[in-house]
């Protein structure tokens, strides 16, 4: 695995887990084209690595990512921005990754940083972490899925407040709204995320990937189409070695003495 990156740090942990850490501390992990390119590159490598079954993505204590790098966008115009986004494959690399991704957010997750976090399959947040889509303050809107993903999660009215008026949301409210699944003290955030990733990585990988694909389908399509997709994903798993071994082990485990 190529670990020679400038803007991210990659660690391959035990039990099938890789940790990706954004590493632009002086810029609060602002997302420039190099970081996004390196994120896409490492996720491609991890997609092809059969030893990795789950990924944790995190930043620093101060910031998961404080938005896109404004210095790259200033004065480039519509066509220039379109070209920049086309080259920055990392904007949708998380959403295209087939293995489970756990996001661990501490500090700021603003603009593009929030948009990347929303692509994670499970999102954990440190107490006091701040989420926002403040692009309107710069005369633009979220352009990496923020308007669509946040509206699906929290509904139209609150999404409008976040997009039209840059309304922030702290981790505790994000938990109540279903954006994050746990709020954790900052000192334990990374270890909790890694522990969860290890648990998932230890499960039947085909079932985990199928389950991820089905839940994502539920968000992206109608109930009828989602049910059909679930059925198509469900039946083939019964031919997998994991299903045969785990069901046999379940049936043959020793009975508890009463």
mmCIF file of N, CA, C and O in Angstrom, residues 171-238:
data_model
loop_
_atom_site.group_PDB
_atom_site.id
_atom_site.type_symbol
_atom_site.label_atom_id
_atom_site.label_comp_id
_atom_site.label_asym_id
_atom_site.label_seq_id
_atom_site.Cartn_x
_atom_site.Cartn_y
_atom_site.Cartn_z
ATOM 1 N N UNK A 171 -22.817 18.573 17.901
ATOM 2 C CA UNK A 171 -22.893 17.111 17.875
ATOM 3 C C UNK A 171 -24.124 16.585 18.586
ATOM 4 O O UNK A 171 -24.760 15.631 18.122
ATOM 5 N N UNK A 172 -24.467 17.203 19.712
ATOM 6 C CA UNK A 172 -25.593 16.711 20.506
ATOM 7 C C UNK A 172 -26.908 16.811 19.729
ATOM 8 O O UNK A 172 -27.739 15.894 19.770
ATOM 9 N N UNK A 173 -27.096 17.906 19.010
ATOM 10 C CA UNK A 173 -28.290 18.027 18.181
ATOM 11 C C UNK A 173 -28.201 17.106 16.967
ATOM 12 O O UNK A 173 -29.209 16.525 16.549
ATOM 13 N N UNK A 174 -27.005 16.977 16.404
ATOM 14 C CA UNK A 174 -26.822 16.082 15.257
ATOM 15 C C UNK A 174 -27.187 14.644 15.624
ATOM 16 O O UNK A 174 -27.727 13.902 14.794
ATOM 17 N N UNK A 175 -26.931 14.262 16.865
ATOM 18 C CA UNK A 175 -27.343 12.937 17.340
ATOM 19 C C UNK A 175 -28.866 12.845 17.391
ATOM 20 O O UNK A 175 -29.470 11.868 16.937
ATOM 21 N N UNK A 176 -29.508 13.860 17.928
ATOM 22 C CA UNK A 176 -30.970 13.870 18.017
ATOM 23 C C UNK A 176 -31.619 13.832 16.636
ATOM 24 O O UNK A 176 -32.693 13.250 16.465
ATOM 25 N N UNK A 177 -30.959 14.444 15.641
ATOM 26 C CA UNK A 177 -31.508 14.509 14.288
ATOM 27 C C UNK A 177 -31.161 13.284 13.445
ATOM 28 O O UNK A 177 -31.604 13.171 12.301
ATOM 29 N N UNK A 178 -30.350 12.372 13.977
ATOM 30 C CA UNK A 178 -30.002 11.162 13.232
ATOM 31 C C UNK A 178 -28.834 11.322 12.286
ATOM 32 O O UNK A 178 -28.568 10.434 11.473
ATOM 33 N N UNK A 179 -28.100 12.433 12.384
ATOM 34 C CA UNK A 179 -26.925 12.620 11.528
ATOM 35 C C UNK A 179 -25.760 11.790 12.042
ATOM 36 O O UNK A 179 -24.997 11.200 11.261
ATOM 37 N N UNK A 180 -25.588 11.742 13.362
ATOM 38 C CA UNK A 180 -24.542 10.901 13.956
ATOM 39 C C UNK A 180 -25.195 9.842 14.826
ATOM 40 O O UNK A 180 -26.313 10.019 15.319
ATOM 41 N N UNK A 181 -24.502 8.725 15.014
ATOM 42 C CA UNK A 181 -25.085 7.637 15.798
ATOM 43 C C UNK A 181 -24.579 7.605 17.235
ATOM 44 O O UNK A 181 -25.186 6.948 18.087
ATOM 45 N N UNK A 182 -23.478 8.311 17.525
ATOM 46 C CA UNK A 182 -22.970 8.383 18.889
ATOM 47 C C UNK A 182 -22.289 9.726 19.100
ATOM 48 O O UNK A 182 -21.669 10.260 18.185
ATOM 49 N N UNK A 183 -22.384 10.243 20.338
ATOM 50 C CA UNK A 183 -21.600 11.400 20.755
ATOM 51 C C UNK A 183 -20.678 10.922 21.877
ATOM 52 O O UNK A 183 -21.137 10.336 22.863
ATOM 53 N N UNK A 184 -19.393 11.196 21.720
ATOM 54 C CA UNK A 184 -18.364 10.594 22.556
ATOM 55 C C UNK A 184 -17.439 11.690 23.071
ATOM 56 O O UNK A 184 -17.203 12.692 22.383
ATOM 57 N N UNK A 185 -16.877 11.516 24.258
ATOM 58 C CA UNK A 185 -15.918 12.500 24.746
ATOM 59 C C UNK A 185 -14.711 12.494 23.810
ATOM 60 O O UNK A 185 -14.312 11.441 23.289
ATOM 61 N N UNK A 186 -14.136 13.656 23.542
ATOM 62 C CA UNK A 186 -13.087 13.761 22.519
ATOM 63 C C UNK A 186 -11.930 12.775 22.695
ATOM 64 O O UNK A 186 -11.423 12.229 21.710
ATOM 65 N N UNK A 187 -11.546 12.536 23.940
ATOM 66 C CA UNK A 187 -10.394 11.659 24.191
ATOM 67 C C UNK A 187 -10.643 10.213 23.776
ATOM 68 O O UNK A 187 -9.700 9.453 23.553
ATOM 69 N N UNK A 188 -11.893 9.827 23.662
ATOM 70 C CA UNK A 188 -12.220 8.438 23.334
ATOM 71 C C UNK A 188 -12.760 8.260 21.917
ATOM 72 O O UNK A 188 -13.050 7.142 21.505
ATOM 73 N N UNK A 189 -12.882 9.361 21.180
ATOM 74 C CA UNK A 189 -13.521 9.292 19.861
ATOM 75 C C UNK A 189 -12.810 8.315 18.930
ATOM 76 O O UNK A 189 -13.439 7.426 18.342
ATOM 77 N N UNK A 190 -11.515 8.475 18.774
ATOM 78 C CA UNK A 190 -10.800 7.632 17.808
ATOM 79 C C UNK A 190 -10.823 6.167 18.218
ATOM 80 O O UNK A 190 -11.034 5.283 17.384
ATOM 81 N N UNK A 191 -10.610 5.886 19.501
ATOM 82 C CA UNK A 191 -10.606 4.490 19.942
ATOM 83 C C UNK A 191 -11.983 3.854 19.780
ATOM 84 O O UNK A 191 -12.092 2.674 19.429
ATOM 85 N N UNK A 192 -13.045 4.631 20.015
ATOM 86 C CA UNK A 192 -14.406 4.109 19.806
ATOM 87 C C UNK A 192 -14.648 3.803 18.338
ATOM 88 O O UNK A 192 -15.239 2.773 17.990
ATOM 89 N N UNK A 193 -14.198 4.701 17.466
ATOM 90 C CA UNK A 193 -14.390 4.489 16.031
ATOM 91 C C UNK A 193 -13.623 3.269 15.551
ATOM 92 O O UNK A 193 -14.140 2.450 14.773
ATOM 93 N N UNK A 194 -12.394 3.128 16.016
ATOM 94 C CA UNK A 194 -11.582 1.977 15.617
ATOM 95 C C UNK A 194 -12.177 0.690 16.172
ATOM 96 O O UNK A 194 -12.241 -0.337 15.482
ATOM 97 N N UNK A 195 -12.646 0.735 17.410
ATOM 98 C CA UNK A 195 -13.262 -0.456 18.001
ATOM 99 C C UNK A 195 -14.493 -0.899 17.225
ATOM 100 O O UNK A 195 -14.685 -2.102 16.966
ATOM 101 N N UNK A 196 -15.329 0.049 16.834
ATOM 102 C CA UNK A 196 -16.510 -0.282 16.031
ATOM 103 C C UNK A 196 -16.098 -0.844 14.679
ATOM 104 O O UNK A 196 -16.675 -1.834 14.190
ATOM 105 N N UNK A 197 -15.094 -0.235 14.060
ATOM 106 C CA UNK A 197 -14.616 -0.719 12.757
ATOM 107 C C UNK A 197 -14.084 -2.142 12.866
ATOM 108 O O UNK A 197 -14.307 -2.972 11.974
ATOM 109 N N UNK A 198 -13.387 -2.447 13.951
ATOM 110 C CA UNK A 198 -12.854 -3.805 14.143
ATOM 111 C C UNK A 198 -13.992 -4.818 14.284
ATOM 112 O O UNK A 198 -13.906 -5.938 13.759
ATOM 113 N N UNK A 199 -15.041 -4.430 15.011
ATOM 114 C CA UNK A 199 -16.178 -5.340 15.155
ATOM 115 C C UNK A 199 -16.809 -5.636 13.793
ATOM 116 O O UNK A 199 -17.102 -6.792 13.464
ATOM 117 N N UNK A 200 -17.033 -4.591 13.008
ATOM 118 C CA UNK A 200 -17.647 -4.774 11.689
ATOM 119 C C UNK A 200 -16.726 -5.552 10.764
ATOM 120 O O UNK A 200 -17.172 -6.427 10.005
ATOM 121 N N UNK A 201 -15.409 -5.256 10.838
ATOM 122 C CA UNK A 201 -14.441 -5.940 9.979
ATOM 123 C C UNK A 201 -14.372 -7.430 10.283
ATOM 124 O O UNK A 201 -14.002 -8.233 9.418
ATOM 125 N N UNK A 202 -14.750 -7.814 11.502
ATOM 126 C CA UNK A 202 -14.723 -9.222 11.879
ATOM 127 C C UNK A 202 -15.958 -9.996 11.456
ATOM 128 O O UNK A 202 -16.033 -11.209 11.666
ATOM 129 N N UNK A 203 -16.903 -9.331 10.850
ATOM 130 C CA UNK A 203 -18.130 -10.002 10.407
ATOM 131 C C UNK A 203 -18.007 -10.461 8.949
ATOM 132 O O UNK A 203 -17.048 -10.112 8.267
ATOM 133 N N UNK A 204 -18.979 -11.240 8.517
ATOM 134 C CA UNK A 204 -18.932 -11.793 7.156
ATOM 135 C C UNK A 204 -18.878 -10.654 6.140
ATOM 136 O O UNK A 204 -19.839 -9.877 6.029
ATOM 137 N N UNK A 205 -17.792 -10.515 5.388
ATOM 138 C CA UNK A 205 -17.616 -9.335 4.531
ATOM 139 C C UNK A 205 -18.654 -9.196 3.423
ATOM 140 O O UNK A 205 -19.077 -8.082 3.110
ATOM 141 N N UNK A 206 -19.080 -10.299 2.837
ATOM 142 C CA UNK A 206 -20.081 -10.201 1.770
ATOM 143 C C UNK A 206 -21.415 -9.699 2.317
ATOM 144 O O UNK A 206 -22.101 -8.894 1.685
ATOM 145 N N UNK A 207 -21.777 -10.171 3.505
ATOM 146 C CA UNK A 207 -23.021 -9.723 4.126
ATOM 147 C C UNK A 207 -22.932 -8.247 4.506
ATOM 148 O O UNK A 207 -23.901 -7.489 4.326
ATOM 149 N N UNK A 208 -21.778 -7.823 5.012
ATOM 150 C CA UNK A 208 -21.609 -6.424 5.398
ATOM 151 C C UNK A 208 -21.740 -5.513 4.186
ATOM 152 O O UNK A 208 -22.434 -4.494 4.212
ATOM 153 N N UNK A 209 -21.089 -5.873 3.094
ATOM 154 C CA UNK A 209 -21.152 -5.032 1.892
ATOM 155 C C UNK A 209 -22.565 -5.013 1.306
ATOM 156 O O UNK A 209 -23.045 -3.975 0.838
ATOM 157 N N UNK A 210 -23.214 -6.183 1.332
ATOM 158 C CA UNK A 210 -24.589 -6.230 0.825
ATOM 159 C C UNK A 210 -25.518 -5.386 1.691
ATOM 160 O O UNK A 210 -26.385 -4.673 1.188
ATOM 161 N N UNK A 211 -25.332 -5.459 2.998
ATOM 162 C CA UNK A 211 -26.151 -4.658 3.897
ATOM 163 C C UNK A 211 -25.944 -3.172 3.672
ATOM 164 O O UNK A 211 -26.907 -2.393 3.660
ATOM 165 N N UNK A 212 -24.695 -2.765 3.490
ATOM 166 C CA UNK A 212 -24.404 -1.359 3.196
ATOM 167 C C UNK A 212 -25.090 -0.921 1.908
ATOM 168 O O UNK A 212 -25.731 0.146 1.869
ATOM 169 N N UNK A 213 -24.975 -1.718 0.876
ATOM 170 C CA UNK A 213 -25.574 -1.364 -0.412
ATOM 171 C C UNK A 213 -27.091 -1.245 -0.298
ATOM 172 O O UNK A 213 -27.707 -0.350 -0.891
ATOM 173 N N UNK A 214 -27.706 -2.119 0.486
ATOM 174 C CA UNK A 214 -29.169 -2.096 0.617
ATOM 175 C C UNK A 214 -29.642 -0.876 1.380
ATOM 176 O O UNK A 214 -30.648 -0.250 1.008
ATOM 177 N N UNK A 215 -28.957 -0.528 2.476
ATOM 178 C CA UNK A 215 -29.362 0.660 3.237
ATOM 179 C C UNK A 215 -29.201 1.916 2.378
ATOM 180 O O UNK A 215 -30.061 2.801 2.375
ATOM 181 N N UNK A 216 -28.100 1.991 1.631
ATOM 182 C CA UNK A 216 -27.911 3.135 0.740
ATOM 183 C C UNK A 216 -29.002 3.193 -0.330
ATOM 184 O O UNK A 216 -29.470 4.262 -0.703
ATOM 185 N N UNK A 217 -29.421 2.030 -0.804
ATOM 186 C CA UNK A 217 -30.488 1.983 -1.805
ATOM 187 C C UNK A 217 -31.788 2.503 -1.226
ATOM 188 O O UNK A 217 -32.570 3.190 -1.906
ATOM 189 N N UNK A 218 -32.025 2.214 0.064
ATOM 190 C CA UNK A 218 -33.246 2.687 0.716
ATOM 191 C C UNK A 218 -33.312 4.209 0.724
ATOM 192 O O UNK A 218 -34.390 4.799 0.614
ATOM 193 N N UNK A 219 -32.162 4.853 0.841
ATOM 194 C CA UNK A 219 -32.115 6.313 0.889
ATOM 195 C C UNK A 219 -32.277 6.905 -0.500
ATOM 196 O O UNK A 219 -32.850 7.983 -0.675
ATOM 197 N N UNK A 220 -31.797 6.200 -1.502
ATOM 198 C CA UNK A 220 -31.685 6.772 -2.844
ATOM 199 C C UNK A 220 -32.840 6.443 -3.783
ATOM 200 O O UNK A 220 -32.881 6.945 -4.901
ATOM 201 N N UNK A 221 -33.788 5.589 -3.355
ATOM 202 C CA UNK A 221 -34.794 5.132 -4.315
ATOM 203 C C UNK A 221 -36.137 4.930 -3.627
ATOM 204 O O UNK A 221 -36.301 5.224 -2.444
ATOM 205 N N UNK A 222 -37.105 4.418 -4.365
ATOM 206 C CA UNK A 222 -38.428 4.151 -3.795
ATOM 207 C C UNK A 222 -38.407 2.882 -2.959
ATOM 208 O O UNK A 222 -37.487 2.058 -3.069
ATOM 209 N N UNK A 223 -39.445 2.709 -2.129
ATOM 210 C CA UNK A 223 -39.545 1.507 -1.306
ATOM 211 C C UNK A 223 -39.598 0.263 -2.175
ATOM 212 O O UNK A 223 -38.932 -0.745 -1.894
ATOM 213 N N UNK A 224 -40.394 0.301 -3.249
ATOM 214 C CA UNK A 224 -40.536 -0.870 -4.113
ATOM 215 C C UNK A 224 -39.210 -1.263 -4.743
ATOM 216 O O UNK A 224 -38.832 -2.442 -4.774
ATOM 217 N N UNK A 225 -38.470 -0.277 -5.242
ATOM 218 C CA UNK A 225 -37.172 -0.566 -5.853
ATOM 219 C C UNK A 225 -36.180 -1.059 -4.806
ATOM 220 O O UNK A 225 -35.383 -1.961 -5.064
ATOM 221 N N UNK A 226 -36.264 -0.481 -3.606
ATOM 222 C CA UNK A 226 -35.381 -0.911 -2.530
ATOM 223 C C UNK A 226 -35.644 -2.348 -2.109
ATOM 224 O O UNK A 226 -34.712 -3.118 -1.859
ATOM 225 N N UNK A 227 -36.916 -2.722 -2.020
ATOM 226 C CA UNK A 227 -37.261 -4.099 -1.648
ATOM 227 C C UNK A 227 -36.765 -5.100 -2.690
ATOM 228 O O UNK A 227 -36.279 -6.189 -2.362
ATOM 229 N N UNK A 228 -36.901 -4.730 -3.956
ATOM 230 C CA UNK A 228 -36.414 -5.601 -5.024
ATOM 231 C C UNK A 228 -34.899 -5.750 -4.943
ATOM 232 O O UNK A 228 -34.350 -6.856 -5.088
ATOM 233 N N UNK A 229 -34.210 -4.651 -4.698
ATOM 234 C CA UNK A 229 -32.750 -4.689 -4.574
ATOM 235 C C UNK A 229 -32.330 -5.543 -3.381
ATOM 236 O O UNK A 229 -31.372 -6.317 -3.456
ATOM 237 N N UNK A 230 -33.060 -5.426 -2.267
ATOM 238 C CA UNK A 230 -32.763 -6.233 -1.091
ATOM 239 C C UNK A 230 -32.889 -7.724 -1.397
ATOM 240 O O UNK A 230 -32.029 -8.531 -1.012
ATOM 241 N N UNK A 231 -33.964 -8.100 -2.086
ATOM 242 C CA UNK A 231 -34.147 -9.512 -2.442
ATOM 243 C C UNK A 231 -33.014 -10.019 -3.334
ATOM 244 O O UNK A 231 -32.491 -11.117 -3.142
ATOM 245 N N UNK A 232 -32.628 -9.200 -4.296
ATOM 246 C CA UNK A 232 -31.547 -9.595 -5.190
ATOM 247 C C UNK A 232 -30.223 -9.741 -4.452
ATOM 248 O O UNK A 232 -29.359 -10.534 -4.850
ATOM 249 N N UNK A 233 -30.054 -8.984 -3.368
ATOM 250 C CA UNK A 233 -28.832 -9.066 -2.575
ATOM 251 C C UNK A 233 -28.897 -10.197 -1.549
ATOM 252 O O UNK A 233 -27.859 -10.762 -1.169
ATOM 253 N N UNK A 234 -30.107 -10.535 -1.121
ATOM 254 C CA UNK A 234 -30.324 -11.499 -0.035
ATOM 255 C C UNK A 234 -30.042 -12.941 -0.458
ATOM 256 O O UNK A 234 -29.260 -13.658 0.179
ATOM 257 N N UNK A 235 -30.638 -13.371 -1.548
ATOM 258 C CA UNK A 235 -30.563 -14.787 -1.923
ATOM 259 C C UNK A 235 -29.143 -15.277 -2.210
ATOM 260 O O UNK A 235 -28.758 -16.360 -1.739
ATOM 261 N N UNK A 236 -28.310 -14.564 -2.961
ATOM 262 C CA UNK A 236 -26.972 -15.085 -3.267
ATOM 263 C C UNK A 236 -26.094 -15.314 -2.042
ATOM 264 O O UNK A 236 -25.177 -16.143 -2.085
ATOM 265 N N UNK A 237 -26.373 -14.629 -0.945
ATOM 266 C CA UNK A 237 -25.549 -14.805 0.251
ATOM 267 C C UNK A 237 -25.649 -16.223 0.808
ATOM 268 O O UNK A 237 -24.733 -16.692 1.494
ATOM 269 N N UNK A 238 -26.745 -16.922 0.506
ATOM 270 C CA UNK A 238 -26.897 -18.289 1.012
ATOM 271 C C UNK A 238 -25.943 -19.264 0.328
ATOM 272 O O UNK A 238 -25.763 -20.390 0.791
#
